[in-house]
Coordinates of C-alpha atoms in Angstrom, one line a residue:
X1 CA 7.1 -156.3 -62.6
X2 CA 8.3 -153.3 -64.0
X3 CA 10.6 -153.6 -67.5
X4 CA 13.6 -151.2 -67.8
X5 CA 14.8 -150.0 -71.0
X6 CA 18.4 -151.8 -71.2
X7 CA 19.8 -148.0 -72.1
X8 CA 19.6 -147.5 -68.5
X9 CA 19.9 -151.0 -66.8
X10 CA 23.2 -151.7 -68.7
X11 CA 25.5 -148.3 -67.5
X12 CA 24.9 -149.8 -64.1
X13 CA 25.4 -150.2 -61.0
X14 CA 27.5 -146.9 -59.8
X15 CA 30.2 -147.5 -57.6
X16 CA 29.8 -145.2 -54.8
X17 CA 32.3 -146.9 -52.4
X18 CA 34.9 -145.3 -54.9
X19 CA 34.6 -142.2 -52.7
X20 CA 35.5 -143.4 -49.5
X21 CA 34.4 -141.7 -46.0
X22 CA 31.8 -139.4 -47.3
X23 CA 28.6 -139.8 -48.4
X24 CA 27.4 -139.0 -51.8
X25 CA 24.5 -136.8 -52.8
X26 CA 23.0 -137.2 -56.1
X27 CA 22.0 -133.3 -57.1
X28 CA 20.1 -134.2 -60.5
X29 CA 18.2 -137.3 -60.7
X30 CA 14.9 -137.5 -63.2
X31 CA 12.3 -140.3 -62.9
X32 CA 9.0 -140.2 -64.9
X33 CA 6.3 -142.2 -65.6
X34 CA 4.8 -141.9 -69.3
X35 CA 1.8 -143.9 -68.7
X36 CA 1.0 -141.4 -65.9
X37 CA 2.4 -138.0 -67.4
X38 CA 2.9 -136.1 -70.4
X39 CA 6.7 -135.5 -71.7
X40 CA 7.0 -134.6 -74.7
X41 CA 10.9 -133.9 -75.2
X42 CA 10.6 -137.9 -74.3
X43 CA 8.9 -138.5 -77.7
X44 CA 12.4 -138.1 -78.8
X45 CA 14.1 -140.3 -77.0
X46 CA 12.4 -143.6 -76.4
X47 CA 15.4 -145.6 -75.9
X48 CA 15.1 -144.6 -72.0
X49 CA 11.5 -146.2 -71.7
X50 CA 8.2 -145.0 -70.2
X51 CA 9.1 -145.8 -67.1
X52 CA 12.2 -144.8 -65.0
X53 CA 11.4 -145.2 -61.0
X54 CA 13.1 -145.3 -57.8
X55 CA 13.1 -149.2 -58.1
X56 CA 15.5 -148.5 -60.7
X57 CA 17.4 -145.6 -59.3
X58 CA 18.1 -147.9 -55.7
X59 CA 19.2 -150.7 -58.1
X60 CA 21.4 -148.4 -60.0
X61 CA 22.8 -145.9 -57.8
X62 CA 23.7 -148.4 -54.4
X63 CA 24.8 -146.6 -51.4
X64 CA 23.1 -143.2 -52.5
X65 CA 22.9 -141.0 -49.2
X66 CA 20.1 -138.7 -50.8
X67 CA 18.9 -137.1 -54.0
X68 CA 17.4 -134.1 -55.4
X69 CA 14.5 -135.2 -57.7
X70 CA 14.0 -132.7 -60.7
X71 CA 10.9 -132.2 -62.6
X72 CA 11.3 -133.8 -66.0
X73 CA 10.2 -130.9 -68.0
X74 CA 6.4 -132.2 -67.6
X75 CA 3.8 -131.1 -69.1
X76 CA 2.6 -128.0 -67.1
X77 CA -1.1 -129.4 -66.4
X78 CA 1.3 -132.2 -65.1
X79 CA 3.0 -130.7 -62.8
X80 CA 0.9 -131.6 -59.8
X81 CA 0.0 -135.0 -60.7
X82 CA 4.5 -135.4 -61.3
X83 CA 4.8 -133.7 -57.8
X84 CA 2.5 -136.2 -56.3
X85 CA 4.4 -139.3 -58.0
X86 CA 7.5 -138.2 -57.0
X87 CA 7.0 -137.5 -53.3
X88 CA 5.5 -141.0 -53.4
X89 CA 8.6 -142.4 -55.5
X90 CA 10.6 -140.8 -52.6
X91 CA 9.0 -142.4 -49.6
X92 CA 10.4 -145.6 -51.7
X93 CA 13.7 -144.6 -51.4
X94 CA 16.1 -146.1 -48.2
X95 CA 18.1 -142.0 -48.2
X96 CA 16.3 -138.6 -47.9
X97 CA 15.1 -137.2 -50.9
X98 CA 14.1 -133.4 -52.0
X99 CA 11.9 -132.6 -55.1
X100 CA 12.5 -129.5 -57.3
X101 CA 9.5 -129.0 -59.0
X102 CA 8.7 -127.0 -62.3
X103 CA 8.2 -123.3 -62.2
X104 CA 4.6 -122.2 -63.6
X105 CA 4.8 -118.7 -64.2
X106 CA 1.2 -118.3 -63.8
X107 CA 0.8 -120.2 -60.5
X108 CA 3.8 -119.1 -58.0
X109 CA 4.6 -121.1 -55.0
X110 CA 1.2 -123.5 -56.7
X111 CA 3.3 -126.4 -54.7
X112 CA 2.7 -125.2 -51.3
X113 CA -0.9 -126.7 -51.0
X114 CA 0.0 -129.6 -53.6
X115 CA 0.3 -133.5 -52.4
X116 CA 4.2 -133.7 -52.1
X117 CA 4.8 -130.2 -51.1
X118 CA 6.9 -130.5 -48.0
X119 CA 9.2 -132.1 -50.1
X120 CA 9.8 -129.4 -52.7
X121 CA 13.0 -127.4 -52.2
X122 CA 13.4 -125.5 -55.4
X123 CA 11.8 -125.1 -58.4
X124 CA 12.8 -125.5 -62.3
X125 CA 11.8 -124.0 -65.6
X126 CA 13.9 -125.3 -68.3
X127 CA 15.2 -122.3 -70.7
X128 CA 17.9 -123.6 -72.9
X129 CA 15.7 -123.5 -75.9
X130 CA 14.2 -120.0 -74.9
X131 CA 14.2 -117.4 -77.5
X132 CA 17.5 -114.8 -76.7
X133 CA 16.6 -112.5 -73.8
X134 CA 14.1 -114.5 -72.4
X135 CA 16.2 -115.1 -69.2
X136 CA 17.3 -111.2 -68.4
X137 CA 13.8 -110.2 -68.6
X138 CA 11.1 -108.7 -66.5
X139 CA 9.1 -111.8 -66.3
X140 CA 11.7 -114.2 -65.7
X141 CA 13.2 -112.2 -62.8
X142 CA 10.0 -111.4 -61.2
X143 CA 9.3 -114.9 -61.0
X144 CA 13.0 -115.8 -59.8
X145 CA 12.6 -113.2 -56.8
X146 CA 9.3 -114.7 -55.7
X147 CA 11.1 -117.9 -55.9
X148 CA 13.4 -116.1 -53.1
X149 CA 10.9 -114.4 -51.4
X150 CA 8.6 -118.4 -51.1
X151 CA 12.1 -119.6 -49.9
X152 CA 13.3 -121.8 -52.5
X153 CA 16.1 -121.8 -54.8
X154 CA 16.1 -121.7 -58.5
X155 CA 17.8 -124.3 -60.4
X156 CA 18.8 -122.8 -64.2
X157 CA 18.8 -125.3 -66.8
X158 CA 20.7 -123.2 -69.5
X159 CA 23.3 -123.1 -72.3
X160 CA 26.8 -121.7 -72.5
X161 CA 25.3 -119.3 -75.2
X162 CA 23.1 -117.9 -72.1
X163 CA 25.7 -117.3 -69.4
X164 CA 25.7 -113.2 -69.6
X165 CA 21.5 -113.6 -69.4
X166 CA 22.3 -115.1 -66.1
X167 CA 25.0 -113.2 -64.7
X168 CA 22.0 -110.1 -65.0
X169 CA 18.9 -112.6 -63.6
X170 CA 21.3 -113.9 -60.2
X171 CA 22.8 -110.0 -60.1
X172 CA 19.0 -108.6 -60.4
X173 CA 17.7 -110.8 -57.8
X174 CA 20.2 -111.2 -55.0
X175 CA 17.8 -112.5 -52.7
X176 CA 17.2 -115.5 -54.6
X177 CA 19.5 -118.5 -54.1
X178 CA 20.3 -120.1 -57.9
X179 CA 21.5 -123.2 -58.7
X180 CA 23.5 -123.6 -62.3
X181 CA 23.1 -127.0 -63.4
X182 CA 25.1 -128.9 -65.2
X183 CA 28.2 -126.0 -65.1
X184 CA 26.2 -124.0 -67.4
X185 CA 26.0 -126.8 -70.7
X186 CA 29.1 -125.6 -71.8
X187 CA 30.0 -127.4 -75.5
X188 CA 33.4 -128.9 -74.8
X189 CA 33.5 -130.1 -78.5
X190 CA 33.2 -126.4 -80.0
X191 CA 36.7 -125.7 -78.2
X192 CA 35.4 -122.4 -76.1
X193 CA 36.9 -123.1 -73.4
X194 CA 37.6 -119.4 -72.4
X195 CA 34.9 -118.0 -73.1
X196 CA 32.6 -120.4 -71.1
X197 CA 35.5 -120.0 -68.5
X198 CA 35.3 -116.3 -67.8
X199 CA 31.3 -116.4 -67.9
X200 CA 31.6 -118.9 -65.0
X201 CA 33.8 -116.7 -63.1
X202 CA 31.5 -113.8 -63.6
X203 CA 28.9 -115.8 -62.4
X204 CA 30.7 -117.2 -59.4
X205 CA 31.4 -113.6 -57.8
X206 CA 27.5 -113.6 -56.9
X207 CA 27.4 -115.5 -53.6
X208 CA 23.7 -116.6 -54.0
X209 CA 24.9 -118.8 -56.7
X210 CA 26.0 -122.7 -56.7
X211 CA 27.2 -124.9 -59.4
X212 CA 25.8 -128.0 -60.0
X213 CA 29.0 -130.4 -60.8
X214 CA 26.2 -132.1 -63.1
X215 CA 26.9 -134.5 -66.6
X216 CA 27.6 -132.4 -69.2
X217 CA 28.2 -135.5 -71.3
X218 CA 24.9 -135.0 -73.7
X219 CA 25.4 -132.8 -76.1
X220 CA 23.6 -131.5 -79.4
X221 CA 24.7 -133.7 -82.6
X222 CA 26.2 -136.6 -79.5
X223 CA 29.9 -136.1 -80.1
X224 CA 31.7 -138.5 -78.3
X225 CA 31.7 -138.1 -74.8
X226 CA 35.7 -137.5 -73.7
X227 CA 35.9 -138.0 -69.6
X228 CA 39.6 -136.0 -69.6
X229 CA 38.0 -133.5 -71.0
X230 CA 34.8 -133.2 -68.6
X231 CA 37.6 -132.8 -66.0
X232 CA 39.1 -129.8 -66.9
X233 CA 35.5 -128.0 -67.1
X234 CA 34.7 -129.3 -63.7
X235 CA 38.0 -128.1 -62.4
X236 CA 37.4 -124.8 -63.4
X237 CA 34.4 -124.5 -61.5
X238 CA 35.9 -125.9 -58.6
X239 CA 38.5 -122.9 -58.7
X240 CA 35.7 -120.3 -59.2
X241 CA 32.9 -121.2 -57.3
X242 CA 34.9 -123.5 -54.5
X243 CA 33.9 -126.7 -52.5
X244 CA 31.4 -125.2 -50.4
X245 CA 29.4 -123.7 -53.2
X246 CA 29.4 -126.5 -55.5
X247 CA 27.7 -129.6 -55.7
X248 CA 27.8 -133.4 -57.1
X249 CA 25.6 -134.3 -59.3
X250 CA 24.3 -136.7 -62.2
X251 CA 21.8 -135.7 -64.5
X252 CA 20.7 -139.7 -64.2
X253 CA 19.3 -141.7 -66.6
X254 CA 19.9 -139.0 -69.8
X255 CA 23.3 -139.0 -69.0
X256 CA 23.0 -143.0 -70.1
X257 CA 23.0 -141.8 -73.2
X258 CA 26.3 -141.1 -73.6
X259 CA 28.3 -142.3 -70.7
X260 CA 27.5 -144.3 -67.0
X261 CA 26.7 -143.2 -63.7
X262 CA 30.0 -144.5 -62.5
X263 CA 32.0 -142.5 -65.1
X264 CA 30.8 -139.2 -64.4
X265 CA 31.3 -139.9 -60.8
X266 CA 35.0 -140.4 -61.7
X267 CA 35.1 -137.3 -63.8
X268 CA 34.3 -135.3 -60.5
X269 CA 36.5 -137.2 -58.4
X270 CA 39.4 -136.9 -61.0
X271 CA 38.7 -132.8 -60.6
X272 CA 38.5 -133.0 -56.9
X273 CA 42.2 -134.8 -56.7
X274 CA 44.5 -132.7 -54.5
X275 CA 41.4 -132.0 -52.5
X276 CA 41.1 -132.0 -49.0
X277 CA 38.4 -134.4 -47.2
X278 CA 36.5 -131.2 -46.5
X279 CA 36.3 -130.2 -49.8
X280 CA 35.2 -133.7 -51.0
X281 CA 32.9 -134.0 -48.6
X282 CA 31.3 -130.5 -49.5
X283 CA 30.8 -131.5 -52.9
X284 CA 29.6 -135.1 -52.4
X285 CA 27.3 -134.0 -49.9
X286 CA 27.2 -130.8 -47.8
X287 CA 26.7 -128.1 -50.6
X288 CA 23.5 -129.7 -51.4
X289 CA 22.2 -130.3 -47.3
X290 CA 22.6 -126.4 -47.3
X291 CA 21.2 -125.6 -50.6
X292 CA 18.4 -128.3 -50.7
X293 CA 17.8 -128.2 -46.9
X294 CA 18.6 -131.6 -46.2
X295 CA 18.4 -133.1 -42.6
X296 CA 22.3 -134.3 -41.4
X297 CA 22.3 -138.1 -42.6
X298 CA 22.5 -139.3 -39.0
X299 CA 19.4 -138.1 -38.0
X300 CA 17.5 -140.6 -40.5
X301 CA 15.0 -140.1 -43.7
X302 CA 12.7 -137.2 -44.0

């Protein structure tokens, strides 16, 4: 039997009923298996375990009515042994599942041939420890419009620090559909407010770009995470982006670190109040059926 590290096991289980009458899409999960795969940002932080598996995610996260799986910054010869493991981790799961697996610059669209392929919807390279520049250049947008062009979406794991880089990448390649996860990593404890505020807005006039209403609980130097403050960042891109181009999210287990499953979920509920049930349900669960090309929930798995 597989042992959990108690980091994770003790922030749950989420209360999902807490959003009554829709169903609740989980954007941003990461599993991984150390004794399978290399991750070596994980050598860092070993209070979440070697192994974190969809035995654990159905435990923790009851009443789930899909979830995006996203690569967990593998190592690149990894990342189709990771594909493989988490299409099979998927066909574990009682709720559809899609798969955004990590961008190799020097293989594009490597996943269409790869075990687990029909699952993957998008693909990921994390950048917010790339060198200033890295995101607005050739390369990087070469690679985003093949992205397009292979017909998946982008997801953009970057800091607040890097919004004007991606305003140029999403304006560059308009035939590319972006996700920005985690509302851009903006640093509420730094008090710049504003200036994340209008980049987000900037952002949000592309059309081929949602928001990922992701954790944004772990930060550098772990301040303490303050809820009623998440709420007002969430808010904001709510009013920019609105319900039907943004979408619920976790970051699941590394948001453990700081905070619960269940908390976050209230942070986004807290910014959705006023909301209409068509709004809620967009965020909770129809922004990501049209950007991760889910099937509708009554017509079973995938």
């Amino acid at each position: 039997m597989a042992e959990y590290s108690a980091q994770i096991t003790v922030n749950g289980p989420a209360q999902l009923d807490r959003v009554p009458g829709t169903p609740v899409v989980d954007t941003h999960i990461h599993l991984w298996d150390r004794g399978r795969h290399g991750y070596p940002w994980l050598d860092r932080w070993t209070q979440f375990g070697d192994l974190v598996d969809a035995a654990l995610l159905t435990c923790t996260a009851v009443g789930l009515a899909g979830a995006v799986f996203i690569e967990a910054a593998v190592r690149p010869e990894d990342a189709r042994a990771e594909l493989a493991w988490l299409a099979d981790q998927a066909a574990l799961c009682p709720f559809p599942v899609r798969i955004v697996a990590q961008q190799l610059p020097a293989s594009p669209s490597w996943w269409t041939d790869a075990p687990g392929g029909q699952l993957v919807a998008g693909v990921r390279r994390v950048m917010h420890l790339a060198e200033p520049g890295t995101i607005a250049a050739a390369e990087f947008v070469d690679e985003a419009r093949g992205a397009g062009e292979a017909g998946v979406i982008v997801d953009l794991t970057v800091r607040h620090e890097q919004l004007d880089e991606v305003e140029f990448l999403v304006r560059r390649a308009p035939g590319t559909r972006f996700v920005l996860d985690h509302l851009g990593k903006p640093a509420p404890q730094d008090g710049g407010f504003a200036e994340w505020a209008s980049a987000v807005a900037r952002i949000a006039a592309h059309t081929n770009v949602v928001c990922k209403l992701s954790s944004i609980a772990v930060q550098p130097g772990n301040p303490p995470f303050r809820p009623e403050q998440a709420v007002d960042y969430v808010a904001h891109a709510l009013a920019e982006f609105g319900a039907d181009r943004c979408a619920y999210g976790t970051d699941w287990p590394v948001l453990t670190h700081a905070t619960s499953f269940g908390t976050w979920l209230d942070v986004v509920c807290a910014a959705l109040d006023g909301a209409t049930a068509s709004e809620r349900e967009a965020v909770f669960a129809g922004t990501a059926r049209q950007t991760y090309g889910f099937i509708t929930w009554t017509e079973g798995t995938s």
